[in-house]
Short mmCIF file of C-alpha atoms in Angstrom, two decimals:
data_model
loop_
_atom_site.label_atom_id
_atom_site.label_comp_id
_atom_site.label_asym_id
_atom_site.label_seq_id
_atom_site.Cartn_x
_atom_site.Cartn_y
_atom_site.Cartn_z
CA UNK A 1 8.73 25.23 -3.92
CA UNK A 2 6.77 22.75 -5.33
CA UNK A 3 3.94 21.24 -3.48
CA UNK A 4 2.03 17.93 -4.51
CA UNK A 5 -1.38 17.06 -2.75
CA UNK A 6 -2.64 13.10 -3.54
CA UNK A 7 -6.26 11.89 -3.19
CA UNK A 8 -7.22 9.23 -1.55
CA UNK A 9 -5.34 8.40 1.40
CA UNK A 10 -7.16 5.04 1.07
CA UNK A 11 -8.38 3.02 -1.93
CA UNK A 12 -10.11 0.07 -1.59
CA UNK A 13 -11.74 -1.60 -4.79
CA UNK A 14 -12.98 -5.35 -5.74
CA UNK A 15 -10.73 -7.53 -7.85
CA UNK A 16 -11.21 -6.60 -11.32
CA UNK A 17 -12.69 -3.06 -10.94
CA UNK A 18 -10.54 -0.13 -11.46
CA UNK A 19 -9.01 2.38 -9.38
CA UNK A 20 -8.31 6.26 -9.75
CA UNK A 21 -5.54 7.87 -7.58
CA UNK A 22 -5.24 11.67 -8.13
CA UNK A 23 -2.69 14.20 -7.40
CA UNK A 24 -2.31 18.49 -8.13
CA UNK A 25 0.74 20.15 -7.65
CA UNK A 26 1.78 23.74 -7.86
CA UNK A 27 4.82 24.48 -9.86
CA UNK A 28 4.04 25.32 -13.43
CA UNK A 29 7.46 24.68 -14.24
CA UNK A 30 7.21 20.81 -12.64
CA UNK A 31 7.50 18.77 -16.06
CA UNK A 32 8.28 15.30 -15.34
CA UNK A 33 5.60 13.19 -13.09
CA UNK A 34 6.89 9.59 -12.23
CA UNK A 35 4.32 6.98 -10.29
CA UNK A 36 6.12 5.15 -7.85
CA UNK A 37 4.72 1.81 -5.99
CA UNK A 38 5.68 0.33 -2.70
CA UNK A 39 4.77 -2.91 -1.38
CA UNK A 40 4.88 -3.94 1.84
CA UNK A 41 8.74 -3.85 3.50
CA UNK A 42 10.33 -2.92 -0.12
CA UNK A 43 10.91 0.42 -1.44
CA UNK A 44 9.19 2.55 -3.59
CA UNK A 45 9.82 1.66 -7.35
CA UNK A 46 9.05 3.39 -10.32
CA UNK A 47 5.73 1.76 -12.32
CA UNK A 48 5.13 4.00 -14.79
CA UNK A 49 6.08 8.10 -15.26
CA UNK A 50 5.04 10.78 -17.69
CA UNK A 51 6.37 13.94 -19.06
CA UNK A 52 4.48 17.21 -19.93
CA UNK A 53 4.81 17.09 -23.54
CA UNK A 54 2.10 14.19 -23.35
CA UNK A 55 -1.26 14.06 -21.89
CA UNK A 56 -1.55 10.45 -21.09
CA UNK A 57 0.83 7.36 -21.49
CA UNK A 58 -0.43 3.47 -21.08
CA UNK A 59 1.34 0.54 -20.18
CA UNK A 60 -0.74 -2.62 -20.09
CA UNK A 61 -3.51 -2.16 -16.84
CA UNK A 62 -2.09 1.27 -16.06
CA UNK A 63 -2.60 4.95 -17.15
CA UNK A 64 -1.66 7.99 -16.36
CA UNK A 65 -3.42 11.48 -17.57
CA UNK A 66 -1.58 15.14 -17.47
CA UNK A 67 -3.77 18.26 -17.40
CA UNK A 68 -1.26 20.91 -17.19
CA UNK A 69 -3.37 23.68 -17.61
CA UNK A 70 -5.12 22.06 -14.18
CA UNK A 71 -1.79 21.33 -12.79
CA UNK A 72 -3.21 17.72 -11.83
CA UNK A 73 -2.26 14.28 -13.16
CA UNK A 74 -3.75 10.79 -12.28
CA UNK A 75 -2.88 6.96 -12.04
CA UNK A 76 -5.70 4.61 -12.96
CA UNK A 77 -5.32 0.70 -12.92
CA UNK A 78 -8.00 -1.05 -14.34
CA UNK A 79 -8.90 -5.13 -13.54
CA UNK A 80 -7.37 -4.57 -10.08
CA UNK A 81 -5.49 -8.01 -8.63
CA UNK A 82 -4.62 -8.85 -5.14
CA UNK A 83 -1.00 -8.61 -5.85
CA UNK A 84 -1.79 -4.23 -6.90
CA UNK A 85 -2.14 -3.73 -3.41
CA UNK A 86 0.82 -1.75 -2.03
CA UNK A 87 1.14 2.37 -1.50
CA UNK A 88 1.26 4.35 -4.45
CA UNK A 89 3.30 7.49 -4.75
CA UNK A 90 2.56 10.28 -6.84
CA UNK A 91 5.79 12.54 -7.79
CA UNK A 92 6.25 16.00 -9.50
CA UNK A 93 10.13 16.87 -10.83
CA UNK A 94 11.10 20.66 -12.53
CA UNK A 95 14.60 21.59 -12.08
CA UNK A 96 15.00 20.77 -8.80
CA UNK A 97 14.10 17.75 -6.02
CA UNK A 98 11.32 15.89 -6.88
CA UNK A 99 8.85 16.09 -4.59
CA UNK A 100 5.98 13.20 -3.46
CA UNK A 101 2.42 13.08 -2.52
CA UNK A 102 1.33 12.07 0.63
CA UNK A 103 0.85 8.30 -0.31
CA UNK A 104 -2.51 5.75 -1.31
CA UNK A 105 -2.91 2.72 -0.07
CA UNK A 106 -4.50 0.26 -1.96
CA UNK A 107 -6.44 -2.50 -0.99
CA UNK A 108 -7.57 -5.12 -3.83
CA UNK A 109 -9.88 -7.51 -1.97
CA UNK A 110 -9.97 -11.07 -3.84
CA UNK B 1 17.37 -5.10 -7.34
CA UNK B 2 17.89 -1.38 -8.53
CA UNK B 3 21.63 -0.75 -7.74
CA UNK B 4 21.16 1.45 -4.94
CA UNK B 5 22.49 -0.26 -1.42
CA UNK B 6 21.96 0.80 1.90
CA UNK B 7 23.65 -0.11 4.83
CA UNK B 8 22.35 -1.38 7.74
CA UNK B 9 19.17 -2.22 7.24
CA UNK B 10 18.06 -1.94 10.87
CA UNK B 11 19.62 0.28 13.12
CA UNK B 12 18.62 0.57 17.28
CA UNK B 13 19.98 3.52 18.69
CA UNK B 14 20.26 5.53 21.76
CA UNK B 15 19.74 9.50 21.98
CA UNK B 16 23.29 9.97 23.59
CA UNK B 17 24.86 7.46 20.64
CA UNK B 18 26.52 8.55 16.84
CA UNK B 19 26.13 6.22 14.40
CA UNK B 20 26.12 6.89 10.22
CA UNK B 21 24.19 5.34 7.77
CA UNK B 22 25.32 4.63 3.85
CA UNK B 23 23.96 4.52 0.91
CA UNK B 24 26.32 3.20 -2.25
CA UNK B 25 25.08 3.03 -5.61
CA UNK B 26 27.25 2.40 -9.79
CA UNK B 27 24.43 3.27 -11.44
CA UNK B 28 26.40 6.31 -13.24
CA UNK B 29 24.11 8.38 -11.54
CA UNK B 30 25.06 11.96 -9.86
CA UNK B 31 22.33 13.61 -7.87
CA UNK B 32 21.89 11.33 -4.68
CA UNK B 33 18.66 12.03 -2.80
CA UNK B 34 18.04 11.53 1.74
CA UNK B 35 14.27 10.58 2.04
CA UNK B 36 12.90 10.59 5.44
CA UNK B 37 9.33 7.87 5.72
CA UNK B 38 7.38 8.31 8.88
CA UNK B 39 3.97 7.42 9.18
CA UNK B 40 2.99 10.56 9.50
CA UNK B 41 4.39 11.79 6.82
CA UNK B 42 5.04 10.83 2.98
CA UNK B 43 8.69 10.44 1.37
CA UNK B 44 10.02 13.76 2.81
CA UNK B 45 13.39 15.28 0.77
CA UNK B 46 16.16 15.82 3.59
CA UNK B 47 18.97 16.51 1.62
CA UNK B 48 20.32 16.79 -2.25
CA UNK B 49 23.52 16.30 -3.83
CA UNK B 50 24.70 16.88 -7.40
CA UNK B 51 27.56 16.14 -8.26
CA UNK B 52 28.81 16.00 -5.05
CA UNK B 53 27.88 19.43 -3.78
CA UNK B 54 24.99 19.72 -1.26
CA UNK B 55 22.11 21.83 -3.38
CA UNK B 56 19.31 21.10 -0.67
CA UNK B 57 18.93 21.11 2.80
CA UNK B 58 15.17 21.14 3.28
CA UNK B 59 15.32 23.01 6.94
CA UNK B 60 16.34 19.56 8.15
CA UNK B 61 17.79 19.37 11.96
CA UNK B 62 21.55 19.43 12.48
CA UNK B 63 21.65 16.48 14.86
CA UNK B 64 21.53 14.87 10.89
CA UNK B 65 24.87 15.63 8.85
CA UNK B 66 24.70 13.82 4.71
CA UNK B 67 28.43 13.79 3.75
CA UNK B 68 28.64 13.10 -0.15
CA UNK B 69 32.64 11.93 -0.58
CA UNK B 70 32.37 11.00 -4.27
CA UNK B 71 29.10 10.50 -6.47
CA UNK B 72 28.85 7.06 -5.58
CA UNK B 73 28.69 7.50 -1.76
CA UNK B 74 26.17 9.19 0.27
CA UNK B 75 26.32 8.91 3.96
CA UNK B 76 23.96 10.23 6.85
CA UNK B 77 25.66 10.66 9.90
CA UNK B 78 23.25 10.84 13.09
CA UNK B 79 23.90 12.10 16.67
CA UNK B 80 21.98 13.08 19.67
CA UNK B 81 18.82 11.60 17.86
CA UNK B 82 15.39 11.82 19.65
CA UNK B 83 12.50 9.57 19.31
CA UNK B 84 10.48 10.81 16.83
CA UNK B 85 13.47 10.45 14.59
CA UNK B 86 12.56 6.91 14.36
CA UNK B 87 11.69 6.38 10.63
CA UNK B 88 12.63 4.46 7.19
CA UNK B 89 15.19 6.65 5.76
CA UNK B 90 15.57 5.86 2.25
CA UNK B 91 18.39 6.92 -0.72
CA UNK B 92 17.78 7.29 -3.51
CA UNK B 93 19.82 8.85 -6.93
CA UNK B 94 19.09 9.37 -10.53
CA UNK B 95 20.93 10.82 -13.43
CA UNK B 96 20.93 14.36 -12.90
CA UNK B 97 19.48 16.80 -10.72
CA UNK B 98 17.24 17.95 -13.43
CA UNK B 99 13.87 17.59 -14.77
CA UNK B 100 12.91 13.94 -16.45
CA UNK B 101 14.48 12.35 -14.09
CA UNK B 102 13.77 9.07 -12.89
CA UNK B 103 14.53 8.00 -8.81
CA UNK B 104 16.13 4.82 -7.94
CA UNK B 105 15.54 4.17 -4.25
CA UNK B 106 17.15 1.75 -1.71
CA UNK B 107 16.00 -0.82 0.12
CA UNK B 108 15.98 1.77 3.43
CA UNK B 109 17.12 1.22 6.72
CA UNK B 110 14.82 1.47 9.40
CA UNK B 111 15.99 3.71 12.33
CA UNK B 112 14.60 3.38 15.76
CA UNK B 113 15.73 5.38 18.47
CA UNK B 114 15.53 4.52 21.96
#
């Protein structure tokens, strides 16, 4: 089965630099990779997500890059605020259950 | 809110009682997802349904039965728990048990068991 390893376990940046969360997995045939972000108390919810017929998708402050052929894929958030701080998920989905990394938590410190 | 609901929220338990939790959601959806959340741990799969029929069962103890009575309803029933079941279990469900995909989870209820 699939298997997704995320890197760091902790992140903590400045307000306004950026921050890089990374993830592998191990399933060639994983082809849809959703970021999900949880704040404190709430569940996780679904920020931005990318599929594997693109190699990188933007929405406002955040990114995401796919390198298939490395089987890794990463979030990055640039001008960090105080309110980004929460756990971030990475995800990988083939035909089957989507699996999750082991978590980030970030830390934006005004 | 995302239109998944989970019921109760919090939940204290003892190891000799049986209690269930549920998970309700109209979103259309028909794959409905059991998350375990420990500390230890990230979002951990416990058990899938599509379309009503049980496709996963991740090695997951059998003092935790998921009953799936239509695609709306999801339930988790628990007995003879032990403490280090103590966790957020979260629902979730999304379209289709298939690939691009997108999760919807609930708010959780956290389980603690005395």
């Amino acid at each position: 089965g699939e298997n997704v390893e995320q890197h760091p376990s902790t992140l903590s940046v400045q307000e306004g630099d950026s921050a890089v969360i990374k993830c592998t997995y191990s399933d060639s045939a994983s082809n849809y990779f959703p970021w999900y972000k949880q704040e404190l108390g709430k569940r996780p919810q679904l920020i931005i997500d990318i599929r594997s017929n693109v190699g990188e998708k933007k929405d406002q402050r955040i990114a995401v890059t796919l390198n298939k052929t490395a089987k890794h894929f990463s979030l990055h958030i640039t001008e960090t605020q105080p309110e980004d701080s929460a756990v971030y998920f990475c995800a990988a989905k083939g035909n089957n259950d989507m699996r999750f990394g082991a978590g980030t938590r970030l830390t934006v410190k005004p | 809110e995302t239109g998944v609901t989970q019921t109760p929220r919090h939940l204290v338990m003892g190891m000799t009682n049986k209690k269930s939790l549920k998970c309700e959601q109209h979103l259309g959806h028909n794959a409905m997802y059991w998350y375990k959340q420990s500390a230890k741990k990230p979002l951990e799969l416990m058990f899938v349904y599509n379309f009503k029929e049980q496709t996963e069962n991740n090695s997951v103890p059998s003092r935790f039965s998921p009953e799936c009575p239509n695609s709306s309803h999801l339930f988790l029933h628990l007995h003879t728990l032990q403490p280090e079941d103590s966790a957020l279990y979260l629902c979730a469900s999304s379209r289709e048990d298939g690939p691009n995909t997108e999760a919807f989870f609930g708010q959780g209820t956290r389980l603690t068991v005395v």
